[in-house]
Amino acid sequence: MKNHLPRRAFAIASIVAAAGMFPLLRGQDRDDGKVYAIRGATIHTLAGQPIEDGTVIIQGGRITGVGSRIGVPRGAQVVNAQGLHVYPGMLDAFSYVGLTEVGAVSATNDITEKGDFNPHLQAAIAVHPASEHIPVARANGITHAVVAPGGAGLPLGGTGRGTPPVIPGEASLMNLNGWTWEEMLVDPAIGMVLTWPTIDMPRRFNFGPPEDEPSDPSFRKAEEKYEERVAEIETWLEASRHYGRAKQAGSLEAPDSKLEALLPVVEGRQRVIVVANAARAIRNAVAFCQKHKLKMVLAGGAEAWKEKKLLSEKKIPVILGPTQAIPEEEDDPYDKLYSAPGELHEAGIKIAFGSFNSSDSRLLPYEAAMGVPFGLPREEALNAITRNPAEILGIADRFGTVEEGKVANLIVTDGDPLSITTEVRYLFIQGELTPTDNKHQQLYEKYLARP
């Protein structure tokens, strides 16, 4: 982070987390007395068959009724949805929404902090609620997002540093509506982010031995640096285990916010979102997490298709990055990123999609849709941006489907949300009817009216 405000904010986040105040903010329901009834729509619950000419009742931020023959409470605000469709709001499972505005302007980037190991930092505190990217994403049906620190997957200039930190902090689950980050907050610590180290070498033509059996001394040097970095991660984990034992025994000399933040990880209570793309990195990350008994979720996974057997055997879910991109290796088939989601699904791996971006979060439904013509079933593409990420992240009791008792994050559309021609007519976030106005719409109308 380049400016002083984010650094100060991150420091405050550590103090607040240590004081145990975040649970007071987490998952609060709205209780403003408003009651809504969405009537006449086809309701795609994603928990069963669609309900024709159905009604959804929303009260106190929750869904209190779903069905074809249910009464409308007295005083409810009725939304006439005849001919429209109700879906769960989409979840961007890995994003930088609210952390960056203009990649080339460092003062608008708050994705990362100094230091390679910052497990005590939480992304929520750095989210800028007035970001223009948020209403743009919201207007396309993204109602909530995992906001992750670190900047892995972004161009290096957009992270404000040369390489992403190894443990940049904890990802936070945020609703995409609210005047403050506290109002947006759902869970400040949905997962610990770990950017898996890579063996970095300058790209060049090499007609020597295969990569797995290199004779190039520069590779050996890069490999040694990689091994040192992995050893550092192990040292942090072991230190946290010792810290936990000392805390339990009552012999703790002084609190340590970093080791404290790692305790849920080493105790298996918090998932580790491991960012890795190359097949070798995925293999190594899986082996490491299995060795240390970490609850792993793979994020990125550009070459996860090469390791689908391993991922399936170990039951490791994958948050895939954008499909509308070029393959990692120049010899890979041009359409590999299109077909990979279908291959992983076929192998029995639970998949979700993340934008790994801020301005491109709005494209989330189209990243999922790109896999449909290449083998991913349409219903599974829809699940991958609604139900699946909720299950992967352990929040399926509150999000992901249209069912009674769930948080009312809903979209009302005039067609298939995976289609680029579909428009989101109404949007509910935490039970609040939320406007879809945004910068893109404003500019469109401005220049449409140009004389």
Coordinates of C-alpha atoms in Angstrom, one line a residue:
M1 CA 0.0 0.0 0.0
K2 CA 1.4 3.3 -1.0
N3 CA -0.6 5.9 1.0
H4 CA -0.7 6.2 4.8
L5 CA -4.5 5.7 5.2
P6 CA -4.6 2.0 4.3
R7 CA -1.6 1.2 6.5
R8 CA -3.3 2.9 9.4
A9 CA -6.6 1.1 8.6
F10 CA -4.8 -2.3 8.6
A11 CA -3.3 -1.5 12.0
I12 CA -6.8 -0.7 13.3
A13 CA -8.1 -4.0 11.9
S14 CA -5.5 -6.0 13.9
I15 CA -6.4 -4.2 17.1
V16 CA -10.1 -4.7 16.5
A17 CA -9.7 -8.4 15.7
A18 CA -7.5 -9.0 18.7
A19 CA -10.2 -7.4 20.9
G20 CA -12.8 -9.8 19.6
M21 CA -15.1 -7.1 18.2
F22 CA -15.6 -8.6 14.7
P23 CA -18.2 -11.2 15.8
L24 CA -20.5 -8.2 16.7
L25 CA -20.4 -7.2 13.1
R26 CA -20.5 -10.5 11.4
G27 CA -23.6 -11.7 9.6
Q28 CA -26.0 -9.1 11.1
D29 CA -29.5 -9.2 9.6
R30 CA -31.2 -6.0 8.7
D31 CA -34.2 -5.3 10.8
D32 CA -35.6 -2.1 9.3
G33 CA -39.2 -3.3 9.2
K34 CA -39.3 -3.5 5.4
V35 CA -41.1 -6.5 3.9
Y36 CA -40.9 -7.3 0.2
A37 CA -42.9 -9.8 -1.9
I38 CA -41.5 -10.8 -5.4
R39 CA -44.6 -12.1 -7.2
G40 CA -45.2 -13.9 -10.5
A41 CA -41.6 -14.9 -11.3
T42 CA -40.1 -18.2 -12.2
I43 CA -38.0 -19.0 -9.1
H44 CA -34.7 -20.9 -9.7
T45 CA -34.0 -22.0 -6.2
L46 CA -30.9 -24.1 -7.2
A47 CA -32.1 -26.4 -4.5
G48 CA -34.8 -28.2 -6.5
Q49 CA -37.0 -27.7 -9.6
P50 CA -37.9 -24.1 -10.7
I51 CA -41.1 -22.8 -9.3
E52 CA -43.4 -21.3 -11.9
D53 CA -45.4 -18.2 -11.1
G54 CA -43.9 -18.2 -7.6
T55 CA -43.5 -15.7 -4.8
V56 CA -40.6 -14.9 -2.6
I57 CA -41.1 -13.1 0.8
I58 CA -38.3 -11.1 2.3
Q59 CA -38.3 -9.7 5.8
G60 CA -35.5 -8.7 8.1
G61 CA -32.8 -9.4 5.5
R62 CA -33.9 -13.0 5.2
I63 CA -36.0 -15.1 2.9
T64 CA -39.1 -16.0 5.0
G65 CA -41.2 -17.7 2.3
V66 CA -40.8 -19.3 -1.1
G67 CA -43.5 -21.0 -3.1
S68 CA -46.2 -20.9 -5.7
R69 CA -49.1 -20.4 -3.3
I70 CA -48.1 -18.3 -0.3
G71 CA -49.8 -15.3 1.0
V72 CA -48.3 -11.8 0.9
P73 CA -47.9 -10.1 4.3
R74 CA -50.0 -7.0 5.0
G75 CA -48.0 -3.9 4.1
A76 CA -45.4 -5.6 2.0
Q77 CA -43.8 -3.8 -0.9
V78 CA -44.8 -5.9 -3.9
V79 CA -42.4 -6.4 -6.8
N80 CA -44.3 -7.4 -9.9
A81 CA -42.0 -10.0 -11.6
Q82 CA -44.4 -11.5 -14.2
G83 CA -42.3 -13.0 -16.9
L84 CA -39.1 -12.5 -15.0
H85 CA -36.8 -14.9 -13.2
V86 CA -35.4 -15.0 -9.6
Y87 CA -31.9 -16.4 -8.9
P88 CA -29.6 -16.4 -6.0
G89 CA -27.2 -13.5 -6.1
M90 CA -23.8 -14.3 -7.6
L91 CA -20.7 -14.8 -5.4
D92 CA -17.3 -13.7 -6.8
A93 CA -15.3 -16.3 -4.9
F94 CA -11.9 -14.5 -5.2
S95 CA -11.7 -10.8 -6.1
Y96 CA -10.0 -7.5 -5.3
V97 CA -13.3 -5.5 -5.3
G98 CA -12.9 -2.3 -3.4
L99 CA -9.2 -2.7 -2.9
T100 CA -8.1 -1.1 -6.2
E101 CA -9.5 1.5 -8.5
V102 CA -6.9 2.4 -11.1
G103 CA -4.1 -0.1 -11.4
A104 CA -1.6 2.4 -12.8
V105 CA -2.3 4.9 -10.0
S106 CA -0.6 3.6 -6.8
A107 CA -2.6 5.9 -4.5
T108 CA -5.8 4.0 -5.5
N109 CA -4.4 0.5 -4.8
D110 CA -4.7 -1.1 -1.3
I111 CA -4.3 -4.7 -2.3
T112 CA -1.1 -5.5 -0.4
E113 CA 1.0 -4.4 2.6
K114 CA 4.8 -4.5 3.2
G115 CA 6.2 -7.8 4.3
D116 CA 5.8 -11.3 3.0
F117 CA 4.1 -12.7 6.0
N118 CA 1.1 -10.8 7.3
P119 CA -1.5 -13.4 8.5
H120 CA -3.0 -11.0 11.0
L121 CA -4.2 -8.5 8.3
Q122 CA -7.8 -8.7 7.1
A123 CA -8.9 -7.4 3.7
A124 CA -12.2 -6.0 4.9
I125 CA -10.8 -3.0 6.6
A126 CA -9.2 -1.7 3.4
V127 CA -12.3 -2.0 1.2
H128 CA -13.4 1.3 -0.2
P129 CA -17.2 1.3 -0.2
A130 CA -17.4 4.2 -2.7
S131 CA -15.4 2.3 -5.4
E132 CA -17.0 2.8 -8.8
H133 CA -16.3 -0.9 -9.5
I134 CA -18.8 -2.1 -6.8
P135 CA -22.1 -0.7 -8.4
V136 CA -20.9 -1.9 -11.8
A137 CA -20.4 -5.5 -10.5
R138 CA -23.7 -5.2 -8.6
A139 CA -25.6 -4.2 -11.7
N140 CA -24.6 -7.5 -13.3
G141 CA -25.8 -9.6 -10.5
I142 CA -22.8 -9.9 -8.2
T143 CA -24.3 -9.4 -4.7
H144 CA -21.4 -10.5 -2.6
A145 CA -17.7 -11.2 -3.0
V146 CA -14.6 -12.7 -1.3
V147 CA -12.2 -9.8 -1.2
A148 CA -8.6 -11.1 -0.9
P149 CA -5.4 -9.4 -0.1
G150 CA -2.1 -10.0 -2.0
G151 CA -2.7 -9.2 -5.6
A152 CA -1.7 -12.7 -7.0
G153 CA -2.9 -13.0 -10.6
L154 CA -2.8 -9.2 -11.2
P155 CA -0.1 -7.4 -13.3
L156 CA 2.7 -6.6 -10.9
G157 CA 2.1 -2.9 -11.3
G158 CA -1.4 -3.3 -10.0
T159 CA -0.1 -4.8 -6.7
G160 CA 2.2 -1.9 -5.8
R161 CA 5.2 -4.4 -5.4
G162 CA 7.4 -6.7 -7.4
T163 CA 5.9 -10.0 -6.2
P164 CA 2.8 -10.8 -4.2
P165 CA 3.5 -11.6 -0.5
V166 CA 3.5 -15.3 0.6
I167 CA 0.8 -14.9 3.3
P168 CA -0.8 -11.5 2.6
G169 CA -3.6 -11.9 5.2
E170 CA -7.1 -13.1 5.5
A171 CA -9.7 -12.8 2.8
S172 CA -13.1 -11.3 3.8
L173 CA -16.6 -12.0 2.6
M174 CA -18.4 -8.7 1.8
N175 CA -21.9 -7.8 0.6
L176 CA -21.6 -5.3 -2.3
N177 CA -23.8 -2.7 -0.7
G178 CA -23.2 -0.4 2.3
W179 CA -22.0 3.1 3.2
T180 CA -19.1 1.7 5.3
W181 CA -17.0 -1.5 5.2
E182 CA -18.7 -2.5 8.5
E183 CA -22.1 -2.4 6.8
M184 CA -20.7 -4.5 4.0
L185 CA -19.0 -7.1 6.2
V186 CA -20.3 -10.7 6.3
D187 CA -17.1 -12.5 7.5
P188 CA -13.8 -10.8 8.1
A189 CA -11.8 -14.1 7.9
I190 CA -13.4 -16.4 5.3
G191 CA -10.0 -17.9 4.6
M192 CA -6.2 -17.4 5.0
V193 CA -4.6 -16.6 1.6
L194 CA -1.4 -18.3 0.8
T195 CA 0.4 -17.4 -2.5
W196 CA 2.3 -20.6 -3.3
P197 CA 6.0 -19.8 -4.1
T198 CA 7.1 -20.4 -7.7
I199 CA 10.5 -21.2 -9.2
D200 CA 11.0 -17.9 -11.0
M201 CA 13.3 -17.9 -14.0
P202 CA 13.7 -15.5 -16.9
R203 CA 11.7 -16.7 -19.9
R204 CA 13.9 -17.7 -22.8
F205 CA 14.1 -20.4 -25.4
N206 CA 15.7 -23.5 -24.0
F207 CA 16.4 -26.6 -26.1
G208 CA 18.2 -28.4 -23.3
P209 CA 16.8 -31.1 -20.9
P210 CA 13.1 -31.1 -19.8
E211 CA 12.1 -28.7 -17.0
D212 CA 11.8 -31.5 -14.5
E213 CA 15.5 -32.4 -15.0
P214 CA 17.3 -29.1 -15.5
S215 CA 21.0 -28.7 -15.8
D216 CA 20.9 -24.9 -15.9
P217 CA 22.7 -23.5 -12.8
S218 CA 20.2 -20.6 -12.8
F219 CA 17.4 -23.1 -12.2
R220 CA 19.3 -24.5 -9.3
K221 CA 19.6 -21.1 -7.8
A222 CA 15.9 -20.4 -8.3
E223 CA 15.0 -23.8 -6.9
E224 CA 17.0 -23.1 -3.7
K225 CA 15.2 -19.8 -3.3
Y226 CA 11.9 -21.6 -3.7
E227 CA 12.9 -24.2 -1.1
E228 CA 13.9 -21.4 1.3
R229 CA 10.5 -19.8 0.9
V230 CA 8.6 -23.0 1.6
A231 CA 10.8 -23.6 4.7
E232 CA 9.8 -20.1 5.9
I233 CA 6.1 -21.1 5.6
E234 CA 6.8 -24.2 7.6
T235 CA 8.6 -22.2 10.3
W236 CA 5.6 -19.9 10.7
L237 CA 3.2 -22.8 11.0
E238 CA 5.4 -24.5 13.6
A239 CA 5.8 -21.3 15.5
S240 CA 2.1 -20.9 15.6
R241 CA 1.7 -24.5 17.0
H242 CA 4.2 -23.7 19.8
Y243 CA 2.3 -20.5 20.5
G244 CA -1.0 -22.4 20.7
R245 CA 0.5 -24.9 23.1
A246 CA 1.9 -22.2 25.3
K247 CA -1.4 -20.3 25.3
Q248 CA -3.3 -23.4 26.3
A249 CA -0.8 -24.1 29.1
G250 CA -1.1 -20.5 30.4
S251 CA 2.7 -19.9 29.9
L252 CA 2.4 -17.3 27.1
E253 CA 4.8 -14.5 27.7
A254 CA 3.3 -12.0 25.3
P255 CA 0.6 -12.1 22.6
D256 CA 1.6 -12.2 19.0
S257 CA -1.0 -11.1 16.5
K258 CA 0.6 -13.0 13.6
L259 CA 0.9 -16.3 15.4
E260 CA -2.5 -15.8 16.9
A261 CA -4.0 -15.4 13.4
L262 CA -2.4 -18.6 12.2
L263 CA -3.8 -20.7 15.1
P264 CA -7.2 -21.5 13.3
V265 CA -5.1 -22.6 10.3
V266 CA -2.8 -25.0 12.0
E267 CA -5.7 -26.3 14.1
G268 CA -7.8 -27.1 11.0
R269 CA -10.6 -24.6 11.9
Q270 CA -9.9 -22.2 9.0
R271 CA -9.4 -23.0 5.3
V272 CA -6.3 -22.0 3.5
I273 CA -6.9 -20.5 0.0
V274 CA -3.8 -21.4 -1.8
V275 CA -3.1 -19.4 -5.0
A276 CA -1.3 -21.6 -7.5
N277 CA -1.5 -22.0 -11.3
A278 CA 1.2 -24.2 -12.7
A279 CA 0.9 -28.0 -12.4
R280 CA 4.1 -28.3 -10.5
A281 CA 3.0 -25.6 -8.0
I282 CA -0.4 -27.3 -7.5
R283 CA 1.3 -30.7 -6.8
N284 CA 3.7 -29.1 -4.3
A285 CA 1.0 -27.1 -2.6
V286 CA -1.3 -30.2 -2.2
A287 CA 1.6 -32.2 -0.8
F288 CA 2.5 -29.4 1.7
C289 CA -1.1 -29.0 2.9
Q290 CA -1.6 -32.8 3.3
K291 CA 1.7 -32.9 5.3
H292 CA 0.6 -30.1 7.6
K293 CA -3.1 -31.2 7.7
L294 CA -4.3 -27.9 6.3
K295 CA -7.8 -27.4 4.9
M296 CA -6.9 -26.4 1.4
V297 CA -8.9 -24.6 -1.3
L298 CA -7.0 -24.2 -4.6
A299 CA -7.4 -20.7 -6.2
G300 CA -6.3 -19.8 -9.7
G301 CA -5.8 -23.3 -11.0
A302 CA -4.9 -22.5 -14.6
E303 CA -3.3 -25.9 -14.9
A304 CA -5.6 -27.7 -12.5
W305 CA -6.8 -29.9 -15.4
K306 CA -3.3 -31.5 -15.5
E307 CA -3.7 -32.5 -11.8
K308 CA -7.4 -33.4 -11.8
K309 CA -6.8 -36.9 -10.6
L310 CA -4.8 -35.7 -7.6
L311 CA -7.3 -33.0 -6.8
S312 CA -10.2 -35.4 -7.0
E313 CA -8.5 -38.0 -4.8
K314 CA -7.7 -35.4 -2.1
K315 CA -11.2 -33.8 -2.5
I316 CA -9.7 -30.3 -2.9
P317 CA -12.2 -27.7 -4.4
V318 CA -11.0 -25.2 -7.0
I319 CA -11.8 -21.6 -7.4
L320 CA -10.9 -21.0 -11.1
G321 CA -9.7 -17.8 -12.5
P322 CA -11.0 -16.2 -15.7
T323 CA -11.6 -18.6 -18.6
Q324 CA -11.5 -15.8 -21.2
A325 CA -7.8 -15.7 -21.3
I326 CA -4.9 -17.5 -23.0
P327 CA -3.4 -20.7 -21.7
E328 CA -0.4 -20.7 -19.3
E329 CA 1.9 -22.5 -21.7
E330 CA 2.4 -21.8 -25.4
D331 CA 2.0 -25.4 -26.3
D332 CA -1.4 -25.9 -24.6
P333 CA -4.5 -26.0 -26.8
Y334 CA -5.9 -22.6 -27.4
D335 CA -9.3 -23.6 -25.8
K336 CA -7.9 -25.3 -22.7
L337 CA -9.2 -22.7 -20.3
Y338 CA -12.6 -23.0 -21.9
S339 CA -12.7 -26.8 -21.5
A340 CA -10.9 -27.1 -18.2
P341 CA -14.0 -26.4 -16.0
G342 CA -15.9 -29.2 -17.7
E343 CA -13.0 -31.6 -17.2
L344 CA -12.7 -30.8 -13.5
H345 CA -16.4 -31.2 -13.0
E346 CA -16.4 -34.5 -14.8
A347 CA -13.6 -35.6 -12.5
G348 CA -15.8 -34.9 -9.5
I349 CA -14.1 -31.7 -8.3
K350 CA -16.3 -29.0 -6.9
I351 CA -15.5 -25.8 -8.8
A352 CA -16.3 -22.1 -8.4
F353 CA -15.2 -19.0 -10.3
G354 CA -13.4 -15.9 -9.2
S355 CA -12.6 -12.7 -11.1
F356 CA -9.2 -12.3 -9.5
N357 CA -9.8 -8.6 -10.3
S358 CA -11.9 -5.6 -9.3
S359 CA -13.0 -3.9 -12.5
D360 CA -13.7 -7.3 -14.1
S361 CA -15.8 -8.7 -11.3
R362 CA -18.9 -7.8 -13.5
L363 CA -17.7 -10.4 -16.0
L364 CA -18.1 -13.3 -13.6
P365 CA -21.2 -14.9 -15.2
Y366 CA -19.5 -14.9 -18.6
E367 CA -16.4 -16.6 -17.3
A368 CA -18.6 -19.4 -16.1
A369 CA -20.7 -19.4 -19.3
M370 CA -17.6 -19.8 -21.4
G371 CA -17.2 -23.3 -20.2
V372 CA -20.7 -24.4 -21.2
P373 CA -20.0 -25.0 -25.0
F374 CA -16.9 -26.9 -24.0
G375 CA -18.4 -29.5 -21.7
L376 CA -19.5 -27.8 -18.5
P377 CA -23.2 -28.4 -17.9
R378 CA -25.2 -25.1 -17.8
E379 CA -26.7 -25.8 -14.4
E380 CA -23.2 -26.5 -13.1
A381 CA -21.9 -23.2 -14.5
L382 CA -24.7 -21.4 -12.6
N383 CA -23.9 -23.4 -9.5
A384 CA -20.3 -22.4 -9.8
I385 CA -21.1 -18.7 -9.2
T386 CA -23.8 -19.3 -6.6
R387 CA -24.2 -22.5 -4.7
N388 CA -20.7 -24.1 -5.1
P389 CA -18.7 -21.2 -3.7
A390 CA -21.0 -21.0 -0.8
E391 CA -20.4 -24.7 -0.1
I392 CA -16.6 -24.4 -0.6
L393 CA -16.4 -21.5 1.8
G394 CA -18.6 -23.0 4.4
I395 CA -21.5 -20.5 4.2
A396 CA -24.1 -22.6 2.4
D397 CA -26.3 -22.3 5.5
R398 CA -26.8 -18.7 4.6
F399 CA -26.1 -18.2 0.9
G400 CA -26.2 -19.9 -2.5
T401 CA -29.8 -20.9 -3.0
V402 CA -33.3 -19.4 -2.8
E403 CA -34.6 -21.1 0.3
E404 CA -36.5 -20.0 3.5
G405 CA -34.0 -18.8 6.1
K406 CA -31.3 -17.9 3.7
V407 CA -29.9 -14.3 3.5
A408 CA -31.9 -12.4 0.9
N409 CA -29.2 -11.8 -1.7
L410 CA -31.3 -12.2 -4.8
I411 CA -31.4 -11.1 -8.5
V412 CA -34.5 -10.7 -10.6
T413 CA -33.6 -11.0 -14.3
D414 CA -35.3 -11.0 -17.7
G415 CA -33.5 -14.1 -18.8
D416 CA -30.5 -16.5 -18.2
P417 CA -27.9 -14.7 -16.1
L418 CA -25.2 -16.4 -18.0
S419 CA -26.2 -14.7 -21.2
I420 CA -24.7 -11.3 -22.0
T421 CA -28.0 -10.0 -23.3
T422 CA -29.8 -10.6 -19.9
E423 CA -30.6 -7.6 -17.8
V424 CA -30.8 -7.5 -14.0
R425 CA -34.1 -5.8 -13.3
Y426 CA -34.1 -5.9 -9.5
L427 CA -31.4 -6.6 -7.0
F428 CA -31.7 -7.4 -3.3
I429 CA -28.7 -7.4 -1.0
Q430 CA -29.3 -8.5 2.6
G431 CA -33.0 -8.1 2.0
E432 CA -32.6 -4.5 0.8
L433 CA -33.9 -3.4 -2.7
T434 CA -30.7 -2.1 -4.1
P435 CA -30.4 0.3 -7.1
T436 CA -28.5 -0.9 -10.2
D437 CA -27.4 2.5 -11.3
N438 CA -23.7 2.7 -12.0
K439 CA -20.9 4.6 -13.8
H440 CA -21.3 2.5 -17.0
Q441 CA -25.0 3.2 -17.2
Q442 CA -24.5 6.9 -16.5
L443 CA -21.9 7.3 -19.3
Y444 CA -24.1 5.3 -21.7
E445 CA -27.0 7.6 -21.1
K446 CA -24.8 10.7 -21.3
Y447 CA -23.4 9.9 -24.7
L448 CA -26.6 8.5 -26.0
A449 CA -28.1 11.9 -25.4
R450 CA -25.3 13.7 -27.1
P451 CA -26.7 16.2 -29.7

